[in-house]
Amino acid sequence: MLKLQKPSQPFRLEEGGEIDRLAPLAFRFDNRRCIGYRGDTLASALLANGVRLVGRSFKYHRPRGIYTDGSDEPNALVELRTGDRREPNTRATTIELFAGLEARSQNRWPNLQTDIMQVTSLFAPIIPAGFYYKTFMGMPGWRFYEHFIRRAAGLGRPTADPDPDRYDRMHAFCDVLVVGAGPAGLAAALAAGRAGARVMLLEESDAPGGRLRADRERLDGAPAREWVTRTVDELDAMPDVTVLTRTTGFGHYDGTVISALERVADHKPVPDPFEVRQRVWHIRARRVVLATGASERPLVFAGNDRPGVMLAGAARSYVNRFAVRPGSRAAVFANNDDGYRTAIDLARAGIEVRTVIDCRAGGQGAGREQAAALGIECLDATAVTATHGHLGLTGIETAQLSADGRGIIGQPRLHSVDLLAVAGGWSPNIQLHGHIGAAPVYDAELAGFVAGSGPGASRSAGAVNGAWSLGECLRQGSDAGGEAARLLGFNPGAPELPVTEEAPVGPIRPMWRLPGRGKKFVDLQDDVTVDDIELAHREGYQSVEHLKRYTTLGMGTDQGRTSSVNGLAIMAEERGIAVAEAGITRSRPPVVPVALGAIAAGDVGMHFAPTRRTPMHDWHEANGAVFDHAGHWLRPQYYLRPGEDAGDMNRAIAREVIGTRSAVGMVDVSTLGKIDIQGRDAAEFLNRVYINGWSTLPVGRARYGLMQREDGIVFDDGTTSRVGEHRYFMTTTTANAGMVMAHLEEYLGVHWRDLDVTLASVTEQWGTLALAGPRSRDVLARVVDGLDVSDEGLPYMGVRDASIAGVAVRLFRISFSGELAYEVAAPADHAARVWEVLVDAGAGHGLIPYGTEAMGIMRIEKGHVAGGELDGRTTAVDLGLGRMVSRRKFHIGHAMAGRDGLTAASRPGFVGLVPVDSVSRPRAGSILVADPQARPPVDKLGHVSSSAWLSPSLPHPIALGFVKGGRERIGSTVWAMFPMRNEAIEVRVVDPVFLDPDGERLHG
Amino acid sequence: MAELARCSALAGVLEPGLHGRPDFRGPGIVLAERHPMSLVEIAAASDEVSGAMCEEVAGILGIRPPAEPGTATGTGRPRILWTGPWRWLVVEPESRDLAGMLEPAAGASRDLSHARTVLRLGGRDVRRLFMKGAPLDWHPSVFVPGCCAQTAMFHQSVLVDCRQPEVFDLFVARGYARDLLERVIDAGAEYGVQVS
Amino acid sequence: MIRITCPYCGPRDHQEFAYVGDATLTRPSDDAGADAWYDFVYLRDNPRGPHLEYWQHVHGCRAFVKVLRDTLTHEVLATGTAADDLVAGGR
Ligand SMILES: [Zn+2]
């Protein structure tokens, strides 16, 4: 019988902490059943359950434990949740515990305790930095090796299923944005809020307080948490102060913009219905106070990565905030007074603190005295030189340091401990400063980098600014918040700061690496050791940016927050230069990992880009249309009939072409750009923007127009109609509608501000359809009221107002298909009705709707130019439209179109192409050459610009293209080459108008 | 023409009912389409013509186009919104020939009645919804009744008119109306959207 | 992110604007000759520091906005309408 054991929390303290002991939460780690409390992180709950080994390291698969208590965690990366929410590389130190949480260790096989990949450790000496790439890159089997190397390295397993959760984005504005709600941030927000400013305060964890939650500080004679509660209550009561918890500022951009990630529902098993899981904030602040605190640094000594070695500040946090004993017998190793503070807190929590190992000589100070008074042994000028234990710490060795700190004196001494708290000093979290270019400045007193002055309206306060003491943090915060408010015109009044009780602190002794044999880890996440940095130095990768890329130092998800300063300082020592001189790598967004889903927010699936629908969309959908994207528009590509599927595409397209050419077809052309042009100078404006002339166009007539760019290349085409004395109705291609509008606006807004012309896009005001084919007039005649649609009443290129089924419409006698054709423009809300009336009226005439495929084939059959020809390289002459150029006026592109290069006789001219075998299909994009066997480089004669694979009107495929010599080559053959598909097709050069060259069909 | 019913871009799409999950206070957002509307753009190409145009429009409609960018005048029959230098949008529910009335004024006038879809959005969470869609300061002390603004909301050009502290008219190009409606309902789901 | 102050609409995100081009150039007269046109169409300075350029407020009022922008720091030093003379008087 399997006996179910009730899980217990052997390392939970009897009292204290910010946990809710009345809210136990069951969770699983590697299928082990555990219990924690609300208020725990996964890390604190694991420690409470006695779990110290949580993962294997990236490169060497070394056993690793929990190192920090926050987002700078390099070690304790786990795979969180299951199924479609499975997420790799989440930090156990930031995951708030919830009921039913499931997490698994990573980077181990078959299990965490027995990881066969750890054999890599045996070969570690031969796997230095850059090893994989130096050894395998360029070898024939690189791709083969890469597979195994990557699997051995292990990066966790993301889910392959679609993300079931919702994400969104929030744009916010405020007067003063405070990033970080530790003592400095709270004081800053309070000062600015009391002054009346709109304030936002961001806190990464679940509640404000920062280090005040982790340390036993006192303010105004009471535990500091009481001041935190009071302050948060006051901020909450201010209507224009927003406090966002679980929110990390991850990017700082020009214009005082901060981006932040809010983990709205990550602390729940699943988000509530319709609740977003994560939200990215883009906050535009007038002033910013960065109070992002500091990250503690490890000391770099042999075996410093073993589970049970932990940063001192984190150890205090686990004891004080989470009421967890991170070990039973502790030692503290420090180069500053934080060591004593840690020893005292651990001892007060009932942990047996055996010794404080201080790198510094001549120990003294209040902390040391207090520790000694608690019976803790305090060693001076001593270092940890080795650690013991397989899957967790069992002991350490210490030895006396030589005067310069580089060697040891005498024999090492063994201490039996299972927790080693390490205090190596603090590195200000200046990542957000770096994003906007504030240069880091080395502060020798701090032995760390603070932010220098940078552009913009940001300043820092508190630990990020190098403030050591709580009182200084509060004062800087209050000053920064007050100053920000004052600069914006608010009156902050006199600051009210709580009274602190602090002992003076002694100086730090920078010790970047310590003597001893064995691996000394600098970057635990990337498994970068002191040896790697020394190697990088020997191989010449000495600048901090080279060091980073060569060794991968600081390239993990923690962005090197615990490792960068140590790494570059060791390099500085190798180079024999000062740390200040070596500098530090430039930080870039994001400071913490941000899921792509959160950045994409709602812009996914059908909303990846906006979708634009024509007024007749629903009819198309109900009548078998297969849609194609044309920019944002959805356009019918062709229509399937009941019983047909995608395999019937060609049959449908042929049916639409034949139906139109033999009877009548109808196509939705609402997507064409439509621009209403009004003003006394409207004709002059058209003369300037089109290559052809407009002065003579009478009211009620349309004309085909061609636009050039300033460089003489054709830009767009379309018909423009004169609909009033000083009013024109311009149409553009679908693809260029927006660009043409902006182009015209630019000339009126910048270059020709004296012209009396106004423009408006009326694309959306009108639903338009083209009715084409020999029976089109018969259909139209049945429905049009108030207009004679005969050749006299509505001549070719005529424009008239009329009505259809009570709808006021505008009729245009224009043709893209080459058939007798009309375009009908109806106000958009009536366009579907007009369409349906025409469908009904055409039923007895064989009317068929057609899509963009049939439209494209018919225009190729007529040799009409479109996107493939107007490709940004062709001139009016190239297109065979040189006769359109008016010589009686200047227009855009006039000056440049006459350049030699654009008028050379050698330029390819517009022609039709027919496969000699009448069967092959020359692909658009094929290159035209004279000799298909010629070896490259081959003289290019031209290219295929558009291709109709089936032309129901003709017995063979057809294509349009450009060939040197142009029309002079008609009758000869060239070869259309498409090397990517190994195609070589002999084509005959013909006139580009394949059908009805005299245009007789235009008249029915 | 008035007796011919206009077909909205949202016909068959705007389903009355409750979307998403309101809290105990009820839906945070109420949404309805304003349709049919008369929308006429008036525009001039110079200060001089613009001045004359505003004068004549004031004579025809009884209200003057606002001089200040980003503001609107009128109570709704009609209301005139600033949309650009020397350019305004005259708006009212369709009941008379607004385009015809404005035709004789100086400058240009254009009927855009069919070119825009107008959503009326109200409720305590509308400003939060707008924060999701557009990078404008929607604070109730900043974007107050009488303000209008053009911006990109959920990547689409829109015109927002603040009618009351918690009531807004949202103008969007007709072809994008359905897409924007889907985005609004999706983004508003966590507050609850009552469509009427 | 750059915040650009439209002279009509006020400060907006740069995503509301479309970059148009160099605002120091004047379009030559129609018969100015090949060299003048060549300069206007093709030749651009690439200054390190303040640069006068046009941005169109495409998602807003659609006006063409003159922007004096530092290409090194991205700082927007001044903005105005197309008719404004920013460099001489706008700073
Ligand atoms: Zn603007």
JSON list of N, CA, C and O in Angstrom, two decimals, chain A residues 709 711-714 869 871-879 896-911 940-943 961-969:
[
{"chain": "A", "resi": 709, "resn": "ARG", "atom": "N", "xyz": [6.24, 60.50, -60.38]},
{"chain": "A", "resi": 709, "resn": "ARG", "atom": "CA", "xyz": [6.97, 61.01, -59.22]},
{"chain": "A", "resi": 709, "resn": "ARG", "atom": "C", "xyz": [7.88, 62.13, -59.72]},
{"chain": "A", "resi": 709, "resn": "ARG", "atom": "O", "xyz": [8.05, 62.33, -60.92]},
{"chain": "A", "resi": 711, "resn": "ASP", "atom": "N", "xyz": [10.92, 62.19, -59.82]},
{"chain": "A", "resi": 711, "resn": "ASP", "atom": "CA", "xyz": [12.09, 61.70, -60.56]},
{"chain": "A", "resi": 711, "resn": "ASP", "atom": "C", "xyz": [11.75, 61.24, -61.98]},
{"chain": "A", "resi": 711, "resn": "ASP", "atom": "O", "xyz": [12.61, 60.70, -62.67]},
{"chain": "A", "resi": 712, "resn": "GLY", "atom": "N", "xyz": [10.50, 61.40, -62.41]},
{"chain": "A", "resi": 712, "resn": "GLY", "atom": "CA", "xyz": [10.14, 61.07, -63.78]},
{"chain": "A", "resi": 712, "resn": "GLY", "atom": "C", "xyz": [9.64, 59.66, -63.96]},
{"chain": "A", "resi": 712, "resn": "GLY", "atom": "O", "xyz": [9.36, 59.24, -65.08]},
{"chain": "A", "resi": 713, "resn": "ILE", "atom": "N", "xyz": [9.53, 58.91, -62.88]},
{"chain": "A", "resi": 713, "resn": "ILE", "atom": "CA", "xyz": [9.02, 57.54, -62.94]},
{"chain": "A", "resi": 713, "resn": "ILE", "atom": "C", "xyz": [7.51, 57.57, -62.68]},
{"chain": "A", "resi": 713, "resn": "ILE", "atom": "O", "xyz": [7.03, 58.36, -61.87]},
{"chain": "A", "resi": 714, "resn": "VAL", "atom": "N", "xyz": [6.78, 56.69, -63.38]},
{"chain": "A", "resi": 714, "resn": "VAL", "atom": "CA", "xyz": [5.32, 56.66, -63.20]},
{"chain": "A", "resi": 714, "resn": "VAL", "atom": "C", "xyz": [4.97, 56.17, -61.81]},
{"chain": "A", "resi": 714, "resn": "VAL", "atom": "O", "xyz": [5.57, 55.23, -61.27]},
{"chain": "A", "resi": 869, "resn": "GLU", "atom": "N", "xyz": [3.25, 46.51, -63.88]},
{"chain": "A", "resi": 869, "resn": "GLU", "atom": "CA", "xyz": [3.92, 47.41, -64.81]},
{"chain": "A", "resi": 869, "resn": "GLU", "atom": "C", "xyz": [4.34, 48.72, -64.12]},
{"chain": "A", "resi": 869, "resn": "GLU", "atom": "O", "xyz": [5.39, 49.28, -64.41]},
{"chain": "A", "resi": 871, "resn": "ASP", "atom": "N", "xyz": [5.85, 49.59, -61.54]},
{"chain": "A", "resi": 871, "resn": "ASP", "atom": "CA", "xyz": [6.64, 48.97, -60.47]},
{"chain": "A", "resi": 871, "resn": "ASP", "atom": "C", "xyz": [7.69, 49.90, -59.90]},
{"chain": "A", "resi": 871, "resn": "ASP", "atom": "O", "xyz": [8.62, 49.48, -59.23]},
{"chain": "A", "resi": 872, "resn": "GLY", "atom": "N", "xyz": [7.55, 51.20, -60.17]},
{"chain": "A", "resi": 872, "resn": "GLY", "atom": "CA", "xyz": [8.51, 52.15, -59.59]},
{"chain": "A", "resi": 872, "resn": "GLY", "atom": "C", "xyz": [9.78, 52.26, -60.40]},
{"chain": "A", "resi": 872, "resn": "GLY", "atom": "O", "xyz": [10.74, 52.88, -59.95]},
{"chain": "A", "resi": 873, "resn": "ARG", "atom": "N", "xyz": [9.80, 51.64, -61.60]},
{"chain": "A", "resi": 873, "resn": "ARG", "atom": "CA", "xyz": [11.01, 51.72, -62.44]},
{"chain": "A", "resi": 873, "resn": "ARG", "atom": "C", "xyz": [10.68, 52.19, -63.84]},
{"chain": "A", "resi": 873, "resn": "ARG", "atom": "O", "xyz": [11.59, 52.41, -64.64]},
{"chain": "A", "resi": 874, "resn": "THR", "atom": "N", "xyz": [9.37, 52.29, -64.16]},
{"chain": "A", "resi": 874, "resn": "THR", "atom": "CA", "xyz": [8.98, 52.52, -65.55]},
{"chain": "A", "resi": 874, "resn": "THR", "atom": "C", "xyz": [8.52, 53.95, -65.80]},
{"chain": "A", "resi": 874, "resn": "THR", "atom": "O", "xyz": [7.90, 54.58, -64.95]},
{"chain": "A", "resi": 875, "resn": "THR", "atom": "N", "xyz": [8.83, 54.43, -66.99]},
{"chain": "A", "resi": 875, "resn": "THR", "atom": "CA", "xyz": [8.39, 55.77, -67.42]},
{"chain": "A", "resi": 875, "resn": "THR", "atom": "C", "xyz": [7.15, 55.63, -68.30]},
{"chain": "A", "resi": 875, "resn": "THR", "atom": "O", "xyz": [6.80, 54.53, -68.74]},
{"chain": "A", "resi": 876, "resn": "ALA", "atom": "N", "xyz": [6.52, 56.77, -68.56]},
{"chain": "A", "resi": 876, "resn": "ALA", "atom": "CA", "xyz": [5.36, 56.77, -69.45]},
{"chain": "A", "resi": 876, "resn": "ALA", "atom": "C", "xyz": [5.74, 56.19, -70.81]},
{"chain": "A", "resi": 876, "resn": "ALA", "atom": "O", "xyz": [4.98, 55.43, -71.43]},
{"chain": "A", "resi": 877, "resn": "VAL", "atom": "N", "xyz": [6.94, 56.55, -71.31]},
{"chain": "A", "resi": 877, "resn": "VAL", "atom": "CA", "xyz": [7.37, 56.04, -72.61]},
{"chain": "A", "resi": 877, "resn": "VAL", "atom": "C", "xyz": [7.58, 54.53, -72.55]},
{"chain": "A", "resi": 877, "resn": "VAL", "atom": "O", "xyz": [7.17, 53.79, -73.44]},
{"chain": "A", "resi": 878, "resn": "ASP", "atom": "N", "xyz": [8.20, 54.05, -71.47]},
{"chain": "A", "resi": 878, "resn": "ASP", "atom": "CA", "xyz": [8.39, 52.60, -71.32]},
{"chain": "A", "resi": 878, "resn": "ASP", "atom": "C", "xyz": [7.06, 51.88, -71.42]},
{"chain": "A", "resi": 878, "resn": "ASP", "atom": "O", "xyz": [6.96, 50.76, -71.95]},
{"chain": "A", "resi": 879, "resn": "LEU", "atom": "N", "xyz": [6.02, 52.48, -70.88]},
{"chain": "A", "resi": 879, "resn": "LEU", "atom": "CA", "xyz": [4.70, 51.85, -70.81]},
{"chain": "A", "resi": 879, "resn": "LEU", "atom": "C", "xyz": [3.93, 51.99, -72.12]},
{"chain": "A", "resi": 879, "resn": "LEU", "atom": "O", "xyz": [2.78, 51.56, -72.21]},
{"chain": "A", "resi": 896, "resn": "MET", "atom": "N", "xyz": [12.65, 65.88, -64.64]},
{"chain": "A", "resi": 896, "resn": "MET", "atom": "CA", "xyz": [13.55, 64.74, -64.55]},
{"chain": "A", "resi": 896, "resn": "MET", "atom": "C", "xyz": [13.25, 63.66, -65.60]},
{"chain": "A", "resi": 896, "resn": "MET", "atom": "O", "xyz": [14.11, 62.84, -65.90]},
{"chain": "A", "resi": 897, "resn": "ALA", "atom": "N", "xyz": [12.03, 63.65, -66.13]},
{"chain": "A", "resi": 897, "resn": "ALA", "atom": "CA", "xyz": [11.68, 62.59, -67.09]},
{"chain": "A", "resi": 897, "resn": "ALA", "atom": "C", "xyz": [12.48, 62.70, -68.38]},
{"chain": "A", "resi": 897, "resn": "ALA", "atom": "O", "xyz": [12.62, 61.72, -69.11]},
{"chain": "A", "resi": 898, "resn": "GLY", "atom": "N", "xyz": [13.04, 63.88, -68.64]},
{"chain": "A", "resi": 898, "resn": "GLY", "atom": "CA", "xyz": [13.78, 64.05, -69.88]},
{"chain": "A", "resi": 898, "resn": "GLY", "atom": "C", "xyz": [15.24, 63.65, -69.77]},
{"chain": "A", "resi": 898, "resn": "GLY", "atom": "O", "xyz": [15.99, 63.80, -70.73]},
{"chain": "A", "resi": 899, "resn": "ARG", "atom": "N", "xyz": [15.64, 63.15, -68.59]},
{"chain": "A", "resi": 899, "resn": "ARG", "atom": "CA", "xyz": [17.05, 62.77, -68.43]},
{"chain": "A", "resi": 899, "resn": "ARG", "atom": "C", "xyz": [17.45, 61.68, -69.42]},
{"chain": "A", "resi": 899, "resn": "ARG", "atom": "O", "xyz": [16.63, 60.83, -69.78]},
{"chain": "A", "resi": 900, "resn": "ASP", "atom": "N", "xyz": [18.72, 61.69, -69.78]},
{"chain": "A", "resi": 900, "resn": "ASP", "atom": "CA", "xyz": [19.23, 60.72, -70.76]},
{"chain": "A", "resi": 900, "resn": "ASP", "atom": "C", "xyz": [18.87, 59.29, -70.36]},
{"chain": "A", "resi": 900, "resn": "ASP", "atom": "O", "xyz": [18.40, 58.50, -71.16]},
{"chain": "A", "resi": 901, "resn": "GLY", "atom": "N", "xyz": [19.10, 58.99, -69.09]},
{"chain": "A", "resi": 901, "resn": "GLY", "atom": "CA", "xyz": [18.90, 57.61, -68.64]},
{"chain": "A", "resi": 901, "resn": "GLY", "atom": "C", "xyz": [17.46, 57.16, -68.79]},
{"chain": "A", "resi": 901, "resn": "GLY", "atom": "O", "xyz": [17.20, 55.97, -68.93]},
{"chain": "A", "resi": 902, "resn": "LEU", "atom": "N", "xyz": [16.52, 58.10, -68.70]},
{"chain": "A", "resi": 902, "resn": "LEU", "atom": "CA", "xyz": [15.11, 57.72, -68.78]},
{"chain": "A", "resi": 902, "resn": "LEU", "atom": "C", "xyz": [14.57, 57.78, -70.21]},
{"chain": "A", "resi": 902, "resn": "LEU", "atom": "O", "xyz": [13.43, 57.39, -70.46]},
{"chain": "A", "resi": 903, "resn": "THR", "atom": "N", "xyz": [15.39, 58.29, -71.12]},
{"chain": "A", "resi": 903, "resn": "THR", "atom": "CA", "xyz": [14.89, 58.40, -72.50]},
{"chain": "A", "resi": 903, "resn": "THR", "atom": "C", "xyz": [15.71, 57.55, -73.46]},
{"chain": "A", "resi": 903, "resn": "THR", "atom": "O", "xyz": [15.43, 57.53, -74.65]},
{"chain": "A", "resi": 904, "resn": "ALA", "atom": "N", "xyz": [16.71, 56.83, -72.94]},
{"chain": "A", "resi": 904, "resn": "ALA", "atom": "CA", "xyz": [17.59, 56.06, -73.81]},
{"chain": "A", "resi": 904, "resn": "ALA", "atom": "C", "xyz": [16.78, 55.04, -74.62]},
{"chain": "A", "resi": 904, "resn": "ALA", "atom": "O", "xyz": [15.85, 54.42, -74.11]},
{"chain": "A", "resi": 905, "resn": "ALA", "atom": "N", "xyz": [17.15, 54.89, -75.86]},
{"chain": "A", "resi": 905, "resn": "ALA", "atom": "CA", "xyz": [16.45, 53.97, -76.75]},
{"chain": "A", "resi": 905, "resn": "ALA", "atom": "C", "xyz": [16.61, 52.53, -76.28]},
{"chain": "A", "resi": 905, "resn": "ALA", "atom": "O", "xyz": [15.81, 51.66, -76.62]},
{"chain": "A", "resi": 906, "resn": "SER", "atom": "N", "xyz": [17.64, 52.28, -75.48]},
{"chain": "A", "resi": 906, "resn": "SER", "atom": "CA", "xyz": [17.90, 50.91, -75.05]},
{"chain": "A", "resi": 906, "resn": "SER", "atom": "C", "xyz": [16.96, 50.46, -73.93]},
{"chain": "A", "resi": 906, "resn": "SER", "atom": "O", "xyz": [16.99, 49.30, -73.52]},
{"chain": "A", "resi": 907, "resn": "ARG", "atom": "N", "xyz": [16.15, 51.37, -73.40]},
{"chain": "A", "resi": 907, "resn": "ARG", "atom": "CA", "xyz": [15.28, 50.97, -72.28]},
{"chain": "A", "resi": 907, "resn": "ARG", "atom": "C", "xyz": [14.26, 49.95, -72.74]},
{"chain": "A", "resi": 907, "resn": "ARG", "atom": "O", "xyz": [13.68, 50.07, -73.83]},
{"chain": "A", "resi": 908, "resn": "PRO", "atom": "N", "xyz": [13.98, 48.95, -71.92]},
{"chain": "A", "resi": 908, "resn": "PRO", "atom": "CA", "xyz": [12.98, 47.96, -72.30]},
{"chain": "A", "resi": 908, "resn": "PRO", "atom": "C", "xyz": [11.61, 48.60, -72.48]},
{"chain": "A", "resi": 908, "resn": "PRO", "atom": "O", "xyz": [11.21, 49.45, -71.69]},
{"chain": "A", "resi": 909, "resn": "GLY", "atom": "N", "xyz": [10.93, 48.21, -73.54]},
{"chain": "A", "resi": 909, "resn": "GLY", "atom": "CA", "xyz": [9.60, 48.75, -73.82]},
{"chain": "A", "resi": 909, "resn": "GLY", "atom": "C", "xyz": [8.52, 47.70, -73.58]},
{"chain": "A", "resi": 909, "resn": "GLY", "atom": "O", "xyz": [8.77, 46.49, -73.54]},
{"chain": "A", "resi": 910, "resn": "PHE", "atom": "N", "xyz": [7.30, 48.18, -73.44]},
{"chain": "A", "resi": 910, "resn": "PHE", "atom": "CA", "xyz": [6.15, 47.36, -73.05]},
{"chain": "A", "resi": 910, "resn": "PHE", "atom": "C", "xyz": [5.66, 46.53, -74.23]},
{"chain": "A", "resi": 910, "resn": "PHE", "atom": "O", "xyz": [5.37, 47.07, -75.30]},
{"chain": "A", "resi": 911, "resn": "VAL", "atom": "N", "xyz": [5.56, 45.23, -74.02]},
{"chain": "A", "resi": 911, "resn": "VAL", "atom": "CA", "xyz": [5.13, 44.31, -75.08]},
{"chain": "A", "resi": 911, "resn": "VAL", "atom": "C", "xyz": [4.25, 43.20, -74.51]},
{"chain": "A", "resi": 911, "resn": "VAL", "atom": "O", "xyz": [4.18, 43.02, -73.29]},
{"chain": "A", "resi": 940, "resn": "LYS", "atom": "N", "xyz": [20.61, 40.83, -69.81]},
{"chain": "A", "resi": 940, "resn": "LYS", "atom": "CA", "xyz": [19.18, 40.78, -69.58]},
{"chain": "A", "resi": 940, "resn": "LYS", "atom": "C", "xyz": [18.48, 41.67, -70.60]},
{"chain": "A", "resi": 940, "resn": "LYS", "atom": "O", "xyz": [18.83, 42.83, -70.76]},
{"chain": "A", "resi": 941, "resn": "LEU", "atom": "N", "xyz": [17.49, 41.11, -71.28]},
{"chain": "A", "resi": 941, "resn": "LEU", "atom": "CA", "xyz": [16.75, 41.89, -72.27]},
{"chain": "A", "resi": 941, "resn": "LEU", "atom": "C", "xyz": [15.51, 42.54, -71.68]},
{"chain": "A", "resi": 941, "resn": "LEU", "atom": "O", "xyz": [14.96, 43.47, -72.24]},
{"chain": "A", "resi": 942, "resn": "GLY", "atom": "N", "xyz": [15.06, 42.01, -70.55]},
{"chain": "A", "resi": 942, "resn": "GLY", "atom": "CA", "xyz": [13.84, 42.55, -69.95]},
{"chain": "A", "resi": 942, "resn": "GLY", "atom": "C", "xyz": [13.27, 41.55, -68.96]},
{"chain": "A", "resi": 942, "resn": "GLY", "atom": "O", "xyz": [13.97, 40.64, -68.50]},
{"chain": "A", "resi": 943, "resn": "HIS", "atom": "N", "xyz": [11.99, 41.71, -68.62]},
{"chain": "A", "resi": 943, "resn": "HIS", "atom": "CA", "xyz": [11.36, 40.79, -67.68]},
{"chain": "A", "resi": 943, "resn": "HIS", "atom": "C", "xyz": [9.87, 40.68, -67.94]},
{"chain": "A", "resi": 943, "resn": "HIS", "atom": "O", "xyz": [9.28, 41.51, -68.65]},
{"chain": "A", "resi": 961, "resn": "GLY", "atom": "N", "xyz": [5.18, 42.24, -70.53]},
{"chain": "A", "resi": 961, "resn": "GLY", "atom": "CA", "xyz": [6.53, 42.42, -70.02]},
{"chain": "A", "resi": 961, "resn": "GLY", "atom": "C", "xyz": [7.22, 43.57, -70.72]},
{"chain": "A", "resi": 961, "resn": "GLY", "atom": "O", "xyz": [6.61, 44.33, -71.48]},
{"chain": "A", "resi": 962, "resn": "PHE", "atom": "N", "xyz": [8.48, 43.71, -70.40]},
{"chain": "A", "resi": 962, "resn": "PHE", "atom": "CA", "xyz": [9.29, 44.77, -70.97]},
{"chain": "A", "resi": 962, "resn": "PHE", "atom": "C", "xyz": [10.51, 44.13, -71.61]},
{"chain": "A", "resi": 962, "resn": "PHE", "atom": "O", "xyz": [11.14, 43.27, -70.99]},
{"chain": "A", "resi": 963, "resn": "VAL", "atom": "N", "xyz": [10.82, 44.56, -72.84]},
{"chain": "A", "resi": 963, "resn": "VAL", "atom": "CA", "xyz": [11.97, 43.98, -73.52]},
{"chain": "A", "resi": 963, "resn": "VAL", "atom": "C", "xyz": [12.71, 45.09, -74.26]},
{"chain": "A", "resi": 963, "resn": "VAL", "atom": "O", "xyz": [12.09, 46.03, -74.76]},
{"chain": "A", "resi": 964, "resn": "LYS", "atom": "N", "xyz": [14.02, 44.97, -74.26]},
{"chain": "A", "resi": 964, "resn": "LYS", "atom": "CA", "xyz": [14.84, 45.97, -74.98]},
{"chain": "A", "resi": 964, "resn": "LYS", "atom": "C", "xyz": [14.43, 46.01, -76.44]},
{"chain": "A", "resi": 964, "resn": "LYS", "atom": "O", "xyz": [14.25, 44.97, -77.07]},
{"chain": "A", "resi": 965, "resn": "GLY", "atom": "N", "xyz": [14.28, 47.22, -76.97]},
{"chain": "A", "resi": 965, "resn": "GLY", "atom": "CA", "xyz": [13.83, 47.34, -78.35]},
{"chain": "A", "resi": 965, "resn": "GLY", "atom": "C", "xyz": [12.31, 47.47, -78.43]},
{"chain": "A", "resi": 965, "resn": "GLY", "atom": "O", "xyz": [11.78, 47.97, -79.42]},
{"chain": "A", "resi": 966, "resn": "GLY", "atom": "N", "xyz": [11.62, 46.99, -77.40]},
{"chain": "A", "resi": 966, "resn": "GLY", "atom": "CA", "xyz": [10.18, 47.16, -77.31]},
{"chain": "A", "resi": 966, "resn": "GLY", "atom": "C", "xyz": [9.45, 46.63, -78.54]},
{"chain": "A", "resi": 966, "resn": "GLY", "atom": "O", "xyz": [9.69, 45.49, -78.97]},
{"chain": "A", "resi": 967, "resn": "ARG", "atom": "N", "xyz": [8.59, 47.47, -79.10]},
{"chain": "A", "resi": 967, "resn": "ARG", "atom": "CA", "xyz": [7.72, 47.04, -80.20]},
{"chain": "A", "resi": 967, "resn": "ARG", "atom": "C", "xyz": [8.53, 46.61, -81.43]},
{"chain": "A", "resi": 967, "resn": "ARG", "atom": "O", "xyz": [8.04, 45.81, -82.25]},
{"chain": "A", "resi": 968, "resn": "GLU", "atom": "N", "xyz": [9.75, 47.12, -81.56]},
{"chain": "A", "resi": 968, "resn": "GLU", "atom": "CA", "xyz": [10.56, 46.72, -82.71]},
{"chain": "A", "resi": 968, "resn": "GLU", "atom": "C", "xyz": [10.86, 45.23, -82.71]},
{"chain": "A", "resi": 968, "resn": "GLU", "atom": "O", "xyz": [11.20, 44.63, -83.72]},
{"chain": "A", "resi": 969, "resn": "ARG", "atom": "N", "xyz": [10.75, 44.63, -81.55]},
{"chain": "A", "resi": 969, "resn": "ARG", "atom": "CA", "xyz": [11.05, 43.21, -81.43]},
{"chain": "A", "resi": 969, "resn": "ARG", "atom": "C", "xyz": [9.83, 42.33, -81.71]},
{"chain": "A", "resi": 969, "resn": "ARG", "atom": "O", "xyz": [9.92, 41.09, -81.66]}
]
